[in-house]
Amino acid sequence: MIDFHTHILPEVDDGSTDAQMSLALLKQLNNQGVKKVLLTPHFYAYASSAEVFAERRETSVQELLNELKKDPVDIELYLGCEVLYFEELWRVESLKDFAIRGTEYILVEMPFAPWSENMVRGVEKIIGKGLTPVIAHFERYIKYKGNREKLYEMLEMGALLQMNCKYINDFKTRRRAIRFIKSGAVFAIGTDCHNLSDRAPNYEESVNILKKKLSNSEFKQLMSKPNTILKDAKRIY
Ligand SMILES: [Fe+2]
């Protein structure tokens, strides 16, 4: 099982605050049955340049790998980031460096507001550069008027959708989550975990619910989809 969205890398964003916490998060996920984790720290182009972010992320990776040397965890790690969309994102020269390492897939966070037609075109331009955007926690945007239609447009253009475990675990949204999954629209699920308290790994709860609400083949299909990306990705641990 794969966690496709995490803030486990230490001291690089608002997620894990040190390498010990990162290790504890990985152990929790491991105990919840997760075998592969995609590391996706926030990249905000308005806050730092692509070069500065890349450097900080690399330092953080080394810190985590050092910790794992002392205390190994039976889990595979892959490197990516969660890039906040902005109109000129497609123009960023080093955009490919922000894709999941070894692949052409890039996790993109969209604005939490009604989207403009320009945003659909912006996503199209990213696709035009040979990258496939995976829209992070897509369920969090569709409450805004008009976004659902634009999201489907992006899906038709080839974008993929990632859903957070919380949407499945929350009783109020569970039925909607299951409907989306059964429709085949969901490419991957992720915990989007940030810490050990209010945004802790919540993968197992989702799995228990999904095993009840989905058929065997639906469950297997959902869990295997992100493997099509990760089989080509560069494993960093
Ligand atoms: Fe996130």
PDB file of C-alpha atoms and ligand atoms in Angstrom:
ATOM      1  CA  MET A   1       0.000   0.000   0.000  1.00  0.00           C
ATOM      2  CA  ILE A   2       1.192   3.469  -0.918  1.00  0.00           C
ATOM      3  CA  ASP A   3       0.903   6.808   0.869  1.00  0.00           C
ATOM      4  CA  PHE A   4       1.017   9.301  -1.995  1.00  0.00           C
ATOM      5  CA  HIS A   5       1.064  12.564  -0.036  1.00  0.00           C
ATOM      6  CA  THR A   6       3.097  13.238   3.127  1.00  0.00           C
ATOM      7  CA  HIS A   7       4.994  15.996   4.928  1.00  0.00           C
ATOM      8  CA  ILE A   8       7.446  13.654   6.607  1.00  0.00           C
ATOM      9  CA  LEU A   9      10.726  15.228   5.510  1.00  0.00           C
ATOM     10  CA  PRO A  10      12.153  17.110   8.505  1.00  0.00           C
ATOM     11  CA  GLU A  11      12.427  20.886   8.780  1.00  0.00           C
ATOM     12  CA  VAL A  12      11.497  21.732   5.221  1.00  0.00           C
ATOM     13  CA  ASP A  13       7.879  22.883   5.542  1.00  0.00           C
ATOM     14  CA  ASP A  14       5.065  22.935   8.118  1.00  0.00           C
ATOM     15  CA  GLY A  15       5.333  19.136   8.500  1.00  0.00           C
ATOM     16  CA  SER A  16       7.803  17.155  10.594  1.00  0.00           C
ATOM     17  CA  THR A  17       9.919  19.386  12.831  1.00  0.00           C
ATOM     18  CA  ASP A  18      12.898  17.037  13.232  1.00  0.00           C
ATOM     19  CA  ALA A  19      14.325  13.740  12.039  1.00  0.00           C
ATOM     20  CA  GLN A  20      13.089  11.858  15.126  1.00  0.00           C
ATOM     21  CA  MET A  21       9.528  12.892  14.350  1.00  0.00           C
ATOM     22  CA  SER A  22      10.015  11.858  10.720  1.00  0.00           C
ATOM     23  CA  LEU A  23      11.149   8.444  11.843  1.00  0.00           C
ATOM     24  CA  ALA A  24       8.167   8.090  14.188  1.00  0.00           C
ATOM     25  CA  LEU A  25       5.825   9.028  11.316  1.00  0.00           C
ATOM     26  CA  LEU A  26       7.389   6.410   9.046  1.00  0.00           C
ATOM     27  CA  LYS A  27       7.084   3.775  11.770  1.00  0.00           C
ATOM     28  CA  GLN A  28       3.412   4.608  12.254  1.00  0.00           C
ATOM     29  CA  LEU A  29       2.739   4.290   8.533  1.00  0.00           C
ATOM     30  CA  ASN A  30       4.660   1.038   8.459  1.00  0.00           C
ATOM     31  CA  ASN A  31       2.519  -0.293  11.306  1.00  0.00           C
ATOM     32  CA  GLN A  32      -0.552   0.721   9.316  1.00  0.00           C
ATOM     33  CA  GLY A  33       0.517  -1.521   6.429  1.00  0.00           C
ATOM     34  CA  VAL A  34       2.035   1.158   4.174  1.00  0.00           C
ATOM     35  CA  LYS A  35       4.977  -0.184   2.145  1.00  0.00           C
ATOM     36  CA  LYS A  36       5.784   2.838  -0.028  1.00  0.00           C
ATOM     37  CA  VAL A  37       5.790   6.515   0.902  1.00  0.00           C
ATOM     38  CA  LEU A  38       6.021   9.511  -1.374  1.00  0.00           C
ATOM     39  CA  LEU A  39       7.697  12.479   0.352  1.00  0.00           C
ATOM     40  CA  THR A  40       5.946  15.657  -0.794  1.00  0.00           C
ATOM     41  CA  PRO A  41       7.030  18.818   1.062  1.00  0.00           C
ATOM     42  CA  HIS A  42       5.318  22.073   0.112  1.00  0.00           C
ATOM     43  CA  PHE A  43       6.985  24.164  -2.550  1.00  0.00           C
ATOM     44  CA  TYR A  44       5.717  27.743  -2.626  1.00  0.00           C
ATOM     45  CA  ALA A  45       7.377  29.631  -5.442  1.00  0.00           C
ATOM     46  CA  TYR A  46       6.465  32.944  -3.802  1.00  0.00           C
ATOM     47  CA  ALA A  47       8.398  31.999  -0.656  1.00  0.00           C
ATOM     48  CA  SER A  48      11.614  30.627  -2.136  1.00  0.00           C
ATOM     49  CA  SER A  49      13.292  30.102  -5.459  1.00  0.00           C
ATOM     50  CA  ALA A  50      13.297  26.670  -7.052  1.00  0.00           C
ATOM     51  CA  GLU A  51      17.056  26.392  -6.369  1.00  0.00           C
ATOM     52  CA  VAL A  52      16.774  27.274  -2.687  1.00  0.00           C
ATOM     53  CA  PHE A  53      13.911  24.836  -2.219  1.00  0.00           C
ATOM     54  CA  ALA A  54      15.782  22.040  -4.008  1.00  0.00           C
ATOM     55  CA  GLU A  55      18.772  22.580  -1.724  1.00  0.00           C
ATOM     56  CA  ARG A  56      16.687  22.623   1.459  1.00  0.00           C
ATOM     57  CA  ARG A  57      14.862  19.476   0.380  1.00  0.00           C
ATOM     58  CA  GLU A  58      18.154  17.710  -0.320  1.00  0.00           C
ATOM     59  CA  THR A  59      19.530  18.629   3.119  1.00  0.00           C
ATOM     60  CA  SER A  60      16.333  17.327   4.682  1.00  0.00           C
ATOM     61  CA  VAL A  61      16.558  14.048   2.743  1.00  0.00           C
ATOM     62  CA  GLN A  62      20.122  13.520   3.973  1.00  0.00           C
ATOM     63  CA  GLU A  63      19.037  14.192   7.542  1.00  0.00           C
ATOM     64  CA  LEU A  64      16.275  11.602   7.289  1.00  0.00           C
ATOM     65  CA  LEU A  65      18.537   9.036   5.601  1.00  0.00           C
ATOM     66  CA  ASN A  66      21.116   9.478   8.393  1.00  0.00           C
ATOM     67  CA  GLU A  67      18.422   8.823  10.971  1.00  0.00           C
ATOM     68  CA  LEU A  68      17.264   5.731   9.055  1.00  0.00           C
ATOM     69  CA  LYS A  69      20.822   4.404   9.058  1.00  0.00           C
ATOM     70  CA  LYS A  70      20.743   4.336  12.864  1.00  0.00           C
ATOM     71  CA  ASP A  71      17.216   2.974  13.050  1.00  0.00           C
ATOM     72  CA  PRO A  72      16.064   1.309   9.801  1.00  0.00           C
ATOM     73  CA  VAL A  73      12.375   1.055   8.868  1.00  0.00           C
ATOM     74  CA  ASP A  74      11.030  -1.514   6.421  1.00  0.00           C
ATOM     75  CA  ILE A  75       9.520   0.981   3.992  1.00  0.00           C
ATOM     76  CA  GLU A  76      10.353   2.350   0.525  1.00  0.00           C
ATOM     77  CA  LEU A  77      10.757   6.102   0.082  1.00  0.00           C
ATOM     78  CA  TYR A  78      10.260   8.177  -3.059  1.00  0.00           C
ATOM     79  CA  LEU A  79      10.879  11.887  -3.496  1.00  0.00           C
ATOM     80  CA  GLY A  80       8.548  14.528  -4.851  1.00  0.00           C
ATOM     81  CA  CYS A  81       6.950  17.703  -3.590  1.00  0.00           C
ATOM     82  CA  GLU A  82       3.600  19.437  -3.445  1.00  0.00           C
ATOM     83  CA  VAL A  83       3.852  22.421  -5.750  1.00  0.00           C
ATOM     84  CA  LEU A  84       1.412  25.261  -5.224  1.00  0.00           C
ATOM     85  CA  TYR A  85      -0.130  26.231  -8.539  1.00  0.00           C
ATOM     86  CA  PHE A  86       0.379  29.733  -9.870  1.00  0.00           C
ATOM     87  CA  GLU A  87      -0.315  31.103 -13.285  1.00  0.00           C
ATOM     88  CA  GLU A  88       3.257  31.018 -14.513  1.00  0.00           C
ATOM     89  CA  LEU A  89       4.114  27.617 -13.022  1.00  0.00           C
ATOM     90  CA  TRP A  90       4.374  26.003 -16.443  1.00  0.00           C
ATOM     91  CA  ARG A  91       7.125  28.513 -17.318  1.00  0.00           C
ATOM     92  CA  VAL A  92       9.414  27.445 -14.432  1.00  0.00           C
ATOM     93  CA  GLU A  93      12.462  26.067 -16.202  1.00  0.00           C
ATOM     94  CA  SER A  94      13.354  23.478 -13.612  1.00  0.00           C
ATOM     95  CA  LEU A  95       9.764  22.265 -13.234  1.00  0.00           C
ATOM     96  CA  LYS A  96      10.765  18.694 -14.075  1.00  0.00           C
ATOM     97  CA  ASP A  97      13.007  18.662 -10.984  1.00  0.00           C
ATOM     98  CA  PHE A  98       9.843  18.907  -8.923  1.00  0.00           C
ATOM     99  CA  ALA A  99       8.227  15.868 -10.452  1.00  0.00           C
ATOM    100  CA  ILE A 100       8.353  12.588  -8.563  1.00  0.00           C
ATOM    101  CA  ARG A 101      12.022  11.712  -8.989  1.00  0.00           C
ATOM    102  CA  GLY A 102      12.549   9.513 -12.015  1.00  0.00           C
ATOM    103  CA  THR A 103       9.073  10.213 -13.448  1.00  0.00           C
ATOM    104  CA  GLU A 104       7.071  12.879 -15.266  1.00  0.00           C
ATOM    105  CA  TYR A 105       4.364  13.103 -12.604  1.00  0.00           C
ATOM    106  CA  ILE A 106       4.031  16.199 -10.446  1.00  0.00           C
ATOM    107  CA  LEU A 107       1.824  16.711  -7.375  1.00  0.00           C
ATOM    108  CA  VAL A 108       0.090  20.082  -7.707  1.00  0.00           C
ATOM    109  CA  GLU A 109      -1.857  21.911  -5.016  1.00  0.00           C
ATOM    110  CA  MET A 110      -4.521  24.186  -6.489  1.00  0.00           C
ATOM    111  CA  PRO A 111      -5.852  27.416  -4.955  1.00  0.00           C
ATOM    112  CA  PHE A 112      -8.598  27.098  -2.326  1.00  0.00           C
ATOM    113  CA  ALA A 113     -10.962  29.453  -4.163  1.00  0.00           C
ATOM    114  CA  PRO A 114     -13.147  29.402  -7.265  1.00  0.00           C
ATOM    115  CA  TRP A 115     -10.889  28.616 -10.217  1.00  0.00           C
ATOM    116  CA  SER A 116     -10.640  30.729 -13.336  1.00  0.00           C
ATOM    117  CA  GLU A 117     -10.636  29.394 -16.872  1.00  0.00           C
ATOM    118  CA  ASN A 118      -6.978  30.446 -16.970  1.00  0.00           C
ATOM    119  CA  MET A 119      -6.168  27.839 -14.332  1.00  0.00           C
ATOM    120  CA  VAL A 120      -7.500  25.088 -16.563  1.00  0.00           C
ATOM    121  CA  ARG A 121      -5.303  26.457 -19.344  1.00  0.00           C
ATOM    122  CA  GLY A 122      -2.369  26.623 -16.924  1.00  0.00           C
ATOM    123  CA  VAL A 123      -2.763  22.945 -16.091  1.00  0.00           C
ATOM    124  CA  GLU A 124      -3.026  22.231 -19.809  1.00  0.00           C
ATOM    125  CA  LYS A 125       0.281  24.025 -20.367  1.00  0.00           C
ATOM    126  CA  ILE A 126       1.961  21.905 -17.690  1.00  0.00           C
ATOM    127  CA  ILE A 127       0.719  18.834 -19.560  1.00  0.00           C
ATOM    128  CA  GLY A 128       2.034  20.444 -22.754  1.00  0.00           C
ATOM    129  CA  LYS A 129       5.502  20.443 -21.177  1.00  0.00           C
ATOM    130  CA  GLY A 130       5.362  16.670 -20.893  1.00  0.00           C
ATOM    131  CA  LEU A 131       4.389  16.457 -17.233  1.00  0.00           C
ATOM    132  CA  THR A 132       1.308  14.845 -15.752  1.00  0.00           C
ATOM    133  CA  PRO A 133      -0.169  16.861 -12.881  1.00  0.00           C
ATOM    134  CA  VAL A 134      -1.610  14.899  -9.994  1.00  0.00           C
ATOM    135  CA  ILE A 135      -4.102  17.242  -8.327  1.00  0.00           C
ATOM    136  CA  ALA A 136      -3.493  17.047  -4.559  1.00  0.00           C
ATOM    137  CA  HIS A 137      -6.527  16.439  -2.282  1.00  0.00           C
ATOM    138  CA  PHE A 138      -8.941  17.314  -5.104  1.00  0.00           C
ATOM    139  CA  GLU A 139     -11.910  16.962  -2.740  1.00  0.00           C
ATOM    140  CA  ARG A 140     -10.931  20.169  -0.966  1.00  0.00           C
ATOM    141  CA  TYR A 141     -11.559  22.367  -4.027  1.00  0.00           C
ATOM    142  CA  ILE A 142     -14.923  21.139  -5.250  1.00  0.00           C
ATOM    143  CA  LYS A 143     -16.960  23.039  -2.670  1.00  0.00           C
ATOM    144  CA  TYR A 144     -16.179  26.223  -4.627  1.00  0.00           C
ATOM    145  CA  LYS A 145     -18.623  27.104  -7.378  1.00  0.00           C
ATOM    146  CA  GLY A 146     -17.576  25.910 -10.812  1.00  0.00           C
ATOM    147  CA  ASN A 147     -14.506  23.998  -9.652  1.00  0.00           C
ATOM    148  CA  ARG A 148     -16.019  20.544 -10.052  1.00  0.00           C
ATOM    149  CA  GLU A 149     -16.598  21.119 -13.788  1.00  0.00           C
ATOM    150  CA  LYS A 150     -13.089  22.512 -14.204  1.00  0.00           C
ATOM    151  CA  LEU A 151     -11.650  19.558 -12.314  1.00  0.00           C
ATOM    152  CA  TYR A 152     -13.364  17.164 -14.736  1.00  0.00           C
ATOM    153  CA  GLU A 153     -11.924  19.180 -17.607  1.00  0.00           C
ATOM    154  CA  MET A 154      -8.449  18.713 -16.131  1.00  0.00           C
ATOM    155  CA  LEU A 155      -9.148  15.002 -15.697  1.00  0.00           C
ATOM    156  CA  GLU A 156     -10.115  14.742 -19.372  1.00  0.00           C
ATOM    157  CA  MET A 157      -6.897  16.487 -20.363  1.00  0.00           C
ATOM    158  CA  GLY A 158      -4.934  13.790 -18.552  1.00  0.00           C
ATOM    159  CA  ALA A 159      -4.486  15.126 -15.024  1.00  0.00           C
ATOM    160  CA  LEU A 160      -4.862  12.620 -12.165  1.00  0.00           C
ATOM    161  CA  LEU A 161      -6.599  13.022  -8.817  1.00  0.00           C
ATOM    162  CA  GLN A 162      -5.280  12.324  -5.320  1.00  0.00           C
ATOM    163  CA  MET A 163      -7.696  12.047  -2.372  1.00  0.00           C
ATOM    164  CA  ASN A 164      -6.818  12.521   1.299  1.00  0.00           C
ATOM    165  CA  CYS A 165      -7.605   9.710   3.755  1.00  0.00           C
ATOM    166  CA  LYS A 166      -9.513  12.187   5.892  1.00  0.00           C
ATOM    167  CA  TYR A 167     -12.232  12.441   3.221  1.00  0.00           C
ATOM    168  CA  ILE A 168     -12.764   8.678   3.512  1.00  0.00           C
ATOM    169  CA  ASN A 169     -12.466   8.551   7.303  1.00  0.00           C
ATOM    170  CA  ASP A 170     -14.820  11.439   8.028  1.00  0.00           C
ATOM    171  CA  PHE A 171     -18.338  10.058   8.386  1.00  0.00           C
ATOM    172  CA  LYS A 172     -19.793  13.212   6.823  1.00  0.00           C
ATOM    173  CA  THR A 173     -17.898  12.845   3.544  1.00  0.00           C
ATOM    174  CA  ARG A 174     -17.402   9.066   3.379  1.00  0.00           C
ATOM    175  CA  ARG A 175     -20.263   8.355   0.979  1.00  0.00           C
ATOM    176  CA  ARG A 176     -19.002  10.978  -1.467  1.00  0.00           C
ATOM    177  CA  ALA A 177     -15.470   9.605  -1.182  1.00  0.00           C
ATOM    178  CA  ILE A 178     -16.611   6.074  -1.960  1.00  0.00           C
ATOM    179  CA  ARG A 179     -18.669   7.310  -4.910  1.00  0.00           C
ATOM    180  CA  PHE A 180     -15.631   9.051  -6.394  1.00  0.00           C
ATOM    181  CA  ILE A 181     -13.497   5.962  -5.903  1.00  0.00           C
ATOM    182  CA  LYS A 182     -16.087   3.634  -7.429  1.00  0.00           C
ATOM    183  CA  SER A 183     -16.344   5.936 -10.463  1.00  0.00           C
ATOM    184  CA  GLY A 184     -12.649   5.294 -11.113  1.00  0.00           C
ATOM    185  CA  ALA A 185     -11.719   8.998 -10.858  1.00  0.00           C
ATOM    186  CA  VAL A 186      -9.315   8.595  -7.937  1.00  0.00           C
ATOM    187  CA  PHE A 187      -5.729   7.756  -8.830  1.00  0.00           C
ATOM    188  CA  ALA A 188      -4.162   7.650  -5.365  1.00  0.00           C
ATOM    189  CA  ILE A 189      -4.914   8.226  -1.715  1.00  0.00           C
ATOM    190  CA  GLY A 190      -2.623   9.887   0.790  1.00  0.00           C
ATOM    191  CA  THR A 191      -2.557  10.790   4.456  1.00  0.00           C
ATOM    192  CA  ASP A 192      -1.130  14.302   3.935  1.00  0.00           C
ATOM    193  CA  CYS A 193       0.310  13.686   7.419  1.00  0.00           C
ATOM    194  CA  HIS A 194       2.194  16.587   9.010  1.00  0.00           C
ATOM    195  CA  ASN A 195       2.800  15.521  12.600  1.00  0.00           C
ATOM    196  CA  LEU A 196       1.993  13.020  15.352  1.00  0.00           C
ATOM    197  CA  SER A 197      -0.987  14.927  16.766  1.00  0.00           C
ATOM    198  CA  ASP A 198      -3.719  16.681  14.787  1.00  0.00           C
ATOM    199  CA  ARG A 199      -2.460  15.624  11.351  1.00  0.00           C
ATOM    200  CA  ALA A 200      -1.076  12.181  12.135  1.00  0.00           C
ATOM    201  CA  PRO A 201      -0.954   9.200   9.734  1.00  0.00           C
ATOM    202  CA  ASN A 202      -4.541   7.958   9.247  1.00  0.00           C
ATOM    203  CA  TYR A 203      -4.075   5.372   6.505  1.00  0.00           C
ATOM    204  CA  GLU A 204      -5.217   2.276   8.361  1.00  0.00           C
ATOM    205  CA  GLU A 205      -8.619   3.724   9.150  1.00  0.00           C
ATOM    206  CA  SER A 206      -9.165   4.378   5.442  1.00  0.00           C
ATOM    207  CA  VAL A 207      -8.098   0.865   4.516  1.00  0.00           C
ATOM    208  CA  ASN A 208     -10.521  -0.658   7.031  1.00  0.00           C
ATOM    209  CA  ILE A 209     -13.383   1.428   5.623  1.00  0.00           C
ATOM    210  CA  LEU A 210     -12.443   0.773   1.987  1.00  0.00           C
ATOM    211  CA  LYS A 211     -12.255  -2.979   2.571  1.00  0.00           C
ATOM    212  CA  LYS A 212     -15.862  -2.864   3.764  1.00  0.00           C
ATOM    213  CA  LYS A 213     -17.238  -0.464   1.163  1.00  0.00           C
ATOM    214  CA  LEU A 214     -15.425  -1.637  -1.976  1.00  0.00           C
ATOM    215  CA  SER A 215     -15.394  -4.980  -3.725  1.00  0.00           C
ATOM    216  CA  ASN A 216     -12.151  -6.913  -3.654  1.00  0.00           C
ATOM    217  CA  SER A 217     -11.286  -5.918  -7.203  1.00  0.00           C
ATOM    218  CA  GLU A 218     -12.190  -2.247  -6.651  1.00  0.00           C
ATOM    219  CA  PHE A 219      -9.930  -2.185  -3.602  1.00  0.00           C
ATOM    220  CA  LYS A 220      -7.058  -3.870  -5.407  1.00  0.00           C
ATOM    221  CA  GLN A 221      -7.422  -1.563  -8.384  1.00  0.00           C
ATOM    222  CA  LEU A 222      -7.320   1.574  -6.226  1.00  0.00           C
ATOM    223  CA  MET A 223      -4.267   0.383  -4.315  1.00  0.00           C
ATOM    224  CA  SER A 224      -2.359  -0.672  -7.417  1.00  0.00           C
ATOM    225  CA  LYS A 225      -2.897   2.479  -9.540  1.00  0.00           C
ATOM    226  CA  PRO A 226      -0.045   4.587  -8.052  1.00  0.00           C
ATOM    227  CA  ASN A 227       2.291   1.628  -8.497  1.00  0.00           C
ATOM    228  CA  THR A 228       2.242   2.351 -12.223  1.00  0.00           C
ATOM    229  CA  ILE A 229       4.134   5.559 -11.396  1.00  0.00           C
ATOM    230  CA  LEU A 230       6.343   4.318  -8.593  1.00  0.00           C
ATOM    231  CA  LYS A 231       7.638   1.303 -10.505  1.00  0.00           C
ATOM    232  CA  ASP A 232       9.627   3.758 -12.667  1.00  0.00           C
ATOM    233  CA  ALA A 233      10.420   6.231  -9.906  1.00  0.00           C
ATOM    234  CA  LYS A 234      13.827   6.521  -8.268  1.00  0.00           C
ATOM    235  CA  ARG A 235      13.727   4.968  -4.829  1.00  0.00           C
ATOM    236  CA  ILE A 236      15.720   7.069  -2.362  1.00  0.00           C
ATOM    237  CA  TYR A 237      15.502   4.514   0.468  1.00  0.00           C
TER     238      TYR A 237
HETATM  239 FE    FE B   1      -0.048  18.450   1.650  1.00  0.00          FE
END
